[in-house]
mmCIF file of C-alpha atoms in Angstrom:
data_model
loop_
_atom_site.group_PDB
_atom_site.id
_atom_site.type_symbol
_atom_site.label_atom_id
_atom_site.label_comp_id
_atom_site.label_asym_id
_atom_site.label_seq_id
_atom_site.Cartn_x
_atom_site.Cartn_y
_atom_site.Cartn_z
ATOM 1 C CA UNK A 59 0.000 0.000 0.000
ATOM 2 C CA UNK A 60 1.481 3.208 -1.021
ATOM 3 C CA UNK A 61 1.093 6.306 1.497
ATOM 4 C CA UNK A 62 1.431 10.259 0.407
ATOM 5 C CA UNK A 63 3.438 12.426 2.396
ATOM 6 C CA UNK A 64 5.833 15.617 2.494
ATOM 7 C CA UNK A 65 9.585 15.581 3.349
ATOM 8 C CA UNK A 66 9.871 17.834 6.335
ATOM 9 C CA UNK A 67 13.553 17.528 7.080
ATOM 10 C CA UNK A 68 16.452 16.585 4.376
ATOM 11 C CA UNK A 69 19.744 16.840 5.203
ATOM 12 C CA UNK A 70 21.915 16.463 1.889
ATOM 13 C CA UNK A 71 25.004 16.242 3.160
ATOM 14 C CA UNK A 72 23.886 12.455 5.204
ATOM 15 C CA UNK A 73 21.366 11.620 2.935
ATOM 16 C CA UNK A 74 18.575 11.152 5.109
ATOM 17 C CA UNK A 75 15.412 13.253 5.933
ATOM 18 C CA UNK A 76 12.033 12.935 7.351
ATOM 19 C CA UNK A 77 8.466 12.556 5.901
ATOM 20 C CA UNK A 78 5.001 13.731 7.428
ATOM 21 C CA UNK A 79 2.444 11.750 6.077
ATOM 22 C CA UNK A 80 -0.523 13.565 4.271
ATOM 23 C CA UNK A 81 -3.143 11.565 6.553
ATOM 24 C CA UNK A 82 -1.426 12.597 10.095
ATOM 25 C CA UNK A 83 0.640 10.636 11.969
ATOM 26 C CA UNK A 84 4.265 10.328 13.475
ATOM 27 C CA UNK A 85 7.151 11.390 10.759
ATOM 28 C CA UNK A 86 8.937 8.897 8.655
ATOM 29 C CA UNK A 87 12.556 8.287 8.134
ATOM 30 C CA UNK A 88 13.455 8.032 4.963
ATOM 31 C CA UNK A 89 17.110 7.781 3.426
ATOM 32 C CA UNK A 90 18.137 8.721 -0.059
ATOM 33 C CA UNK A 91 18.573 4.714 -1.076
ATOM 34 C CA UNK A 92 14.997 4.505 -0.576
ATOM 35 C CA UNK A 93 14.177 7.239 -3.585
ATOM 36 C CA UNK A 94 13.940 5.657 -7.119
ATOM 37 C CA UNK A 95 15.230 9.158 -9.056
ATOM 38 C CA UNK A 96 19.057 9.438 -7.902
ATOM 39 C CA UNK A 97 19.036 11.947 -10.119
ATOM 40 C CA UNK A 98 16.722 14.313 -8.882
ATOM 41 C CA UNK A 99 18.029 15.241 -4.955
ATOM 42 C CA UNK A 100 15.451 15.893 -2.319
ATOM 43 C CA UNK A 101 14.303 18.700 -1.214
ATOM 44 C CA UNK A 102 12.252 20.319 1.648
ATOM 45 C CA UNK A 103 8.556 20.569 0.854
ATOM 46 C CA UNK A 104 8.833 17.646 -1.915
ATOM 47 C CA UNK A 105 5.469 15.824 -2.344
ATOM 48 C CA UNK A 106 6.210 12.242 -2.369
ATOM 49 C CA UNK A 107 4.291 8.759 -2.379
ATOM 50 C CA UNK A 108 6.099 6.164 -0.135
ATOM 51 C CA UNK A 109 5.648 2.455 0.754
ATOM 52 C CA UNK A 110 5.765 1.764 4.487
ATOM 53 C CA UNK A 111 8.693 -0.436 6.173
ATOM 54 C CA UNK A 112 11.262 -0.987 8.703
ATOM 55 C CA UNK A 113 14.823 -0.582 9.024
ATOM 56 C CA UNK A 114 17.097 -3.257 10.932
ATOM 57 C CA UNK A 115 15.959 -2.233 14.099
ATOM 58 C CA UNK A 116 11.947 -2.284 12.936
ATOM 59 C CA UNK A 117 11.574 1.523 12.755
ATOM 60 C CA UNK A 118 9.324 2.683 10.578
ATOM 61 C CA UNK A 119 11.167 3.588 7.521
ATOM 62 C CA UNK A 120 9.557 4.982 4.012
ATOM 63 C CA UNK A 121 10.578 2.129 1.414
ATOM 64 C CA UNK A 122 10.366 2.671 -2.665
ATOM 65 C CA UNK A 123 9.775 6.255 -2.796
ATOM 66 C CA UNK A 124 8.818 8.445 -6.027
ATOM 67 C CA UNK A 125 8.201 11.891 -6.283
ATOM 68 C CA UNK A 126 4.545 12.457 -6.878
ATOM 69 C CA UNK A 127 4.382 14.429 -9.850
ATOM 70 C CA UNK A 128 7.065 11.871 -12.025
ATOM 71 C CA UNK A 129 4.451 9.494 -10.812
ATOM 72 C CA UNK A 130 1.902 11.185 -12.547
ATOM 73 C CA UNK A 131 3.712 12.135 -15.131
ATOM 74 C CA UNK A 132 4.312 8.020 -15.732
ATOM 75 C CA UNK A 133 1.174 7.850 -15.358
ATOM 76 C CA UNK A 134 0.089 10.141 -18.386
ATOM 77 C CA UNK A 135 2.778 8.332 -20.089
ATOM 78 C CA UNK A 136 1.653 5.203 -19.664
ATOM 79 C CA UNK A 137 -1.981 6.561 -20.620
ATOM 80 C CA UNK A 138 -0.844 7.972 -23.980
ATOM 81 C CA UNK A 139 0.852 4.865 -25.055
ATOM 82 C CA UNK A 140 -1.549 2.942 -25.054
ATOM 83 C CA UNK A 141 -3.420 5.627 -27.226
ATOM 84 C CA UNK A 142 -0.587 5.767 -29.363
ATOM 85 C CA UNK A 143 -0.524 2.296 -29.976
ATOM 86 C CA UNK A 144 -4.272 2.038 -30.765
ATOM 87 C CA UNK A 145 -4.401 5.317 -33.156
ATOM 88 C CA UNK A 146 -1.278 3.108 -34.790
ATOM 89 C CA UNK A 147 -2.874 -0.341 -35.056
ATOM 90 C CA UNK A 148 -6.182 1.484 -36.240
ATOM 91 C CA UNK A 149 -4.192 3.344 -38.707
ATOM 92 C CA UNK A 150 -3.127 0.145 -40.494
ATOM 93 C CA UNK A 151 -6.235 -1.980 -40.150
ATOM 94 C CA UNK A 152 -7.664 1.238 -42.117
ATOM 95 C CA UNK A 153 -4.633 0.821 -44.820
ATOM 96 C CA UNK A 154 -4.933 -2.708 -45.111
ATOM 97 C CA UNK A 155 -8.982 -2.582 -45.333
ATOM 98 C CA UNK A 156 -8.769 -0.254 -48.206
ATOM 99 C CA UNK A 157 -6.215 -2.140 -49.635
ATOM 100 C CA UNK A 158 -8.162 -5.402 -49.672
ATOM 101 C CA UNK A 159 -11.542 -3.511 -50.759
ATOM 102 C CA UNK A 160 -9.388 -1.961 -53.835
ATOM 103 C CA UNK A 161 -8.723 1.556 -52.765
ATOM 104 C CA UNK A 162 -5.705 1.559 -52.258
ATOM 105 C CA UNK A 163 -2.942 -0.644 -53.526
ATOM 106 C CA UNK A 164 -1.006 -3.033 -51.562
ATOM 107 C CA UNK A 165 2.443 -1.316 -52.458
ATOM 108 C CA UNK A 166 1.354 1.403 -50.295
ATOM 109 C CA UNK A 167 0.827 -0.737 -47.239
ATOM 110 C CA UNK A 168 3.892 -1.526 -47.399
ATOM 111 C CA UNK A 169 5.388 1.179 -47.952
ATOM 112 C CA UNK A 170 4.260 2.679 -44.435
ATOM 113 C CA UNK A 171 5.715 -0.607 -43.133
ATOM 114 C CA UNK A 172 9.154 -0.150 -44.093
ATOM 115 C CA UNK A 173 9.134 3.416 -43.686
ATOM 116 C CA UNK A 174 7.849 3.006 -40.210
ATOM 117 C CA UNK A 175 10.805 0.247 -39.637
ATOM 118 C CA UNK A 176 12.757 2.209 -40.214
ATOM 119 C CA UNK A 177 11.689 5.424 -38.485
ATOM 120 C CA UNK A 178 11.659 3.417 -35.255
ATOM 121 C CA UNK A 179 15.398 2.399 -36.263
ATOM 122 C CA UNK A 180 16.471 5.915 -36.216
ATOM 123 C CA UNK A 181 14.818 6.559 -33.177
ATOM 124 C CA UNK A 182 16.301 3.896 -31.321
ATOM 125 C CA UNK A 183 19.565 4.593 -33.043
ATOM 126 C CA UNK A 184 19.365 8.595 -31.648
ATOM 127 C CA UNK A 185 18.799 7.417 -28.182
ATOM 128 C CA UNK A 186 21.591 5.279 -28.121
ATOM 129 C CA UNK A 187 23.887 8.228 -29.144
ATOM 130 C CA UNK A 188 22.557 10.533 -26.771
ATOM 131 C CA UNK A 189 23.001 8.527 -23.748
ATOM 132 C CA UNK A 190 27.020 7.475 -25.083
ATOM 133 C CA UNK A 191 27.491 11.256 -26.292
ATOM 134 C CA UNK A 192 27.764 9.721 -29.489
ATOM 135 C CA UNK A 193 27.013 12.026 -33.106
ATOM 136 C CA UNK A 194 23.199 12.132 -33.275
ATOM 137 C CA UNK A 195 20.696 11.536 -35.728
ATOM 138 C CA UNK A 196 19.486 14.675 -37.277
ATOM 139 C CA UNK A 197 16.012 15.833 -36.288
ATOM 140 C CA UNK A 198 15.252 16.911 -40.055
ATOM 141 C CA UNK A 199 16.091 13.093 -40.766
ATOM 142 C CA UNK A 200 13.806 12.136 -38.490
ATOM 143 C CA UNK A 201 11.067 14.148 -39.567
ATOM 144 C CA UNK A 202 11.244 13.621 -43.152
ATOM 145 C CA UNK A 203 10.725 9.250 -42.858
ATOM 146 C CA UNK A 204 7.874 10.377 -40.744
ATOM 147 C CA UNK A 205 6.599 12.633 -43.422
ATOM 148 C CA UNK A 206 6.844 9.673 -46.142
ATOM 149 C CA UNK A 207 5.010 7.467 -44.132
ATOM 150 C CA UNK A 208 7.163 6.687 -41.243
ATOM 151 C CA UNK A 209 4.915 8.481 -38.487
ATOM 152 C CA UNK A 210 3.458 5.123 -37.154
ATOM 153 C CA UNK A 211 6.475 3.982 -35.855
ATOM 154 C CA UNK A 212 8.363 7.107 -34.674
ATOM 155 C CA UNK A 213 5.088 7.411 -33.173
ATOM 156 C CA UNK A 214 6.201 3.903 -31.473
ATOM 157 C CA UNK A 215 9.283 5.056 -30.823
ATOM 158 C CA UNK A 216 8.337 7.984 -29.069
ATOM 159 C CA UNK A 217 6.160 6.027 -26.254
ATOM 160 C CA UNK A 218 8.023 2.819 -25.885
ATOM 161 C CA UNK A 219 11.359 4.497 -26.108
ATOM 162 C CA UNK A 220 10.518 7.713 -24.331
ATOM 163 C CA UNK A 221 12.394 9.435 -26.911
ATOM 164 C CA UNK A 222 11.787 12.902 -28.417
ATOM 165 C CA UNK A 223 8.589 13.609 -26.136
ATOM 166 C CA UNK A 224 9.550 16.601 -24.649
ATOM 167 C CA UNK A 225 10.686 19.143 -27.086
ATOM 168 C CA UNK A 226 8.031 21.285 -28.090
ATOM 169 C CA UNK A 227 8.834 22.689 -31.102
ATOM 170 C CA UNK A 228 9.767 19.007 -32.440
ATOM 171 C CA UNK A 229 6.513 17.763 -31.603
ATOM 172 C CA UNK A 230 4.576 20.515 -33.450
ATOM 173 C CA UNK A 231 6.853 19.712 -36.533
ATOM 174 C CA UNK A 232 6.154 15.885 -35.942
ATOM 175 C CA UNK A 233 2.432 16.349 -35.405
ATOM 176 C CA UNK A 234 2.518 18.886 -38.961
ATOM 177 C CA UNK A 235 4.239 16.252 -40.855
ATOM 178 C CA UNK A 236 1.684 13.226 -39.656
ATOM 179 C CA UNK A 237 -1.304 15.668 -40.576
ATOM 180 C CA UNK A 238 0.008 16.231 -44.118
ATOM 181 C CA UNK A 239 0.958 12.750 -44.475
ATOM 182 C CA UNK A 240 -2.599 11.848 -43.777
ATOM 183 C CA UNK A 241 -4.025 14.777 -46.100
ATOM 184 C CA UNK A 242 -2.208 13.474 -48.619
ATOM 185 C CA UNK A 243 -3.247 9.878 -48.011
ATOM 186 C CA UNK A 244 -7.352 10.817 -48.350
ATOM 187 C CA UNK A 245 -6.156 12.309 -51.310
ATOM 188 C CA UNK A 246 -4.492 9.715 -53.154
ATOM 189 C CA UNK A 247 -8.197 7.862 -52.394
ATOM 190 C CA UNK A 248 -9.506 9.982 -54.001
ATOM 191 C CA UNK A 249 -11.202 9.922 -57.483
ATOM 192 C CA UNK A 250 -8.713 12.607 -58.511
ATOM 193 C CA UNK A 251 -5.444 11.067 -56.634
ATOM 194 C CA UNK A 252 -6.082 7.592 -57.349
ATOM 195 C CA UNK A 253 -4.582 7.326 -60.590
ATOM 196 C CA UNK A 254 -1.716 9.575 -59.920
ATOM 197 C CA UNK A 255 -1.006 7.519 -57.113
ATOM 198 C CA UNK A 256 -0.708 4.624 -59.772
ATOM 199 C CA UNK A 257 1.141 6.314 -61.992
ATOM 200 C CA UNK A 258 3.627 7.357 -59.523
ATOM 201 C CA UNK A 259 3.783 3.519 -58.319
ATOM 202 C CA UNK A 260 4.224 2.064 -61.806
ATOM 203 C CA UNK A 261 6.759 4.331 -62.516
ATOM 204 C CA UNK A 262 8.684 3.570 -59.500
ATOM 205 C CA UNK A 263 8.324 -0.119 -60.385
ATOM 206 C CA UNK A 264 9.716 0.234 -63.795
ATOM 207 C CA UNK A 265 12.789 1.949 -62.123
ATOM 208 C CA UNK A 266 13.545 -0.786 -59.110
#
C-alpha cells in the first residue's frame, strides 16, 4: 500500500530526511537509497508517495519512494501509449482494409511498413547516441521518414522508447508532418489522386 506524504527535514550532506504523512501521523525516516530518481536530490517541501517499512531495528522507515508528480507524469505516459498504440494499429487496419476492398494498392501498405521500420530504427539509433554522447541523428532526418510514411512507428518510438517527447517545437513539426501525411493519403483515395497515385507507383516499379 502506497502512502502520500511531504519531506519535512532533508539533510543532503547524510542523505537522510524525514516525511510527514498527508493523513497525520508520526514522521517517517526516509534515506536517499529509498528514492527511485538518484538523479533528482530531495528537497524540503517535496510531495512524495512512499511504501511503508522498517529498518534493521523495525523503525518505521519509508521504502520505494517516487516523487509524486514523475508518478503522474508516468502515469500520463503510460496513458498515452496505449493511445498511441491504438491510433497506430487502427491506422493500419484502415490501410490494409482499403487495400483489400481496392482503394488503395497493396504497395502502399507496405510502404508505411518499411518506412515506419525504419523510423523506429532511427529513433532507437538517436537514443543510443545521446546517452554514449555519441554524433546524433538529425532531427530533419527524423522528420522527413515520418513525413513519407514513417509516423506510425516514430510514433512507437516515441512512447516505448521515451524518446523525443519533450521538445516542443519538435513535436509541433512531428504532429505537422503526420497531418500532411494523412491529407495526402485521403487524397491519393480519391477519385482525382487515385490514378496519380498509380502512376507514380508504376513508374517507381519500372525503375527498381
Amino acid at each position: 500500500m502506497r502512502f502520500e506524504g511531504t519531506i519535512t527535514t532533508w539533510k543532503d550532506g547524510e542523505g537522510y530526511g524525514f516525511i510527514a504523512p498527508t493523513a497525520g501521523g508520526k514522521q517517517i525516516f526516509v534515506h536517499i537509497k529509498s528514492i527511485g530518481d538518484r538523479n533528482r536530490r530531495p528537497r524540503q517541501g517535496d510531495v512524495v508517495t512512499f511504501e511503508l517499512g522498517a529498518d534493521t531495528q523495525g523503525r518505521p522507515q519509508a521504502q520505494r519512494v517516487a516523487y509524486a508528480d514523475e508518478r503522474a507524469s508516468s502515469l500520463n505516459l503510460s496513458g498515452r501509449r496505449y493511445t498511441y498504440l491504438a491510433l497506430v494499429s487502427a491506422f493500419f487496419a484502415f490501410l490494409t482494409g482499403a487495400a483489400f476492398a481496392g482503394h488503395l494498392p497493396f504497395a502502399v501498405v507496405g510502404i508505411y511498413v518499411v518506412a515506419s521500420e525504419i523510423a523506429f530504427a532511427l529513433y532507437a539509433i538517436d537514443k543510443s547516441a545521446a546517452k554514449h554522447g555519441r554524433w546524433r541523428t538529425q532531427e530533419v532526418t527524423l522528420q522527413f521518414w515520418a513525413l513519407i510514411g514513417g509516423w506510425p512507428g516514430a510514433m512507437v518510438a516515441q512512447t516505448l522508447l521515451r524518446h523525443k517527447t519533450k521538445k516542443l517545437s519538435f513535436l509541433v513539426v512531428f504532429w505537422i508532418t503526420v497531418l500532411l501525411n494523412c491529407a495526402a493519403l485521403l487524397w491519393a483515395l480519391s477519385a482525382k489522386g487515385a490514378p496519380v497515385l498509380r502512376k507514380m507507383l508504376d513508374s517507381l516499379g519500372s525503375i527498381f
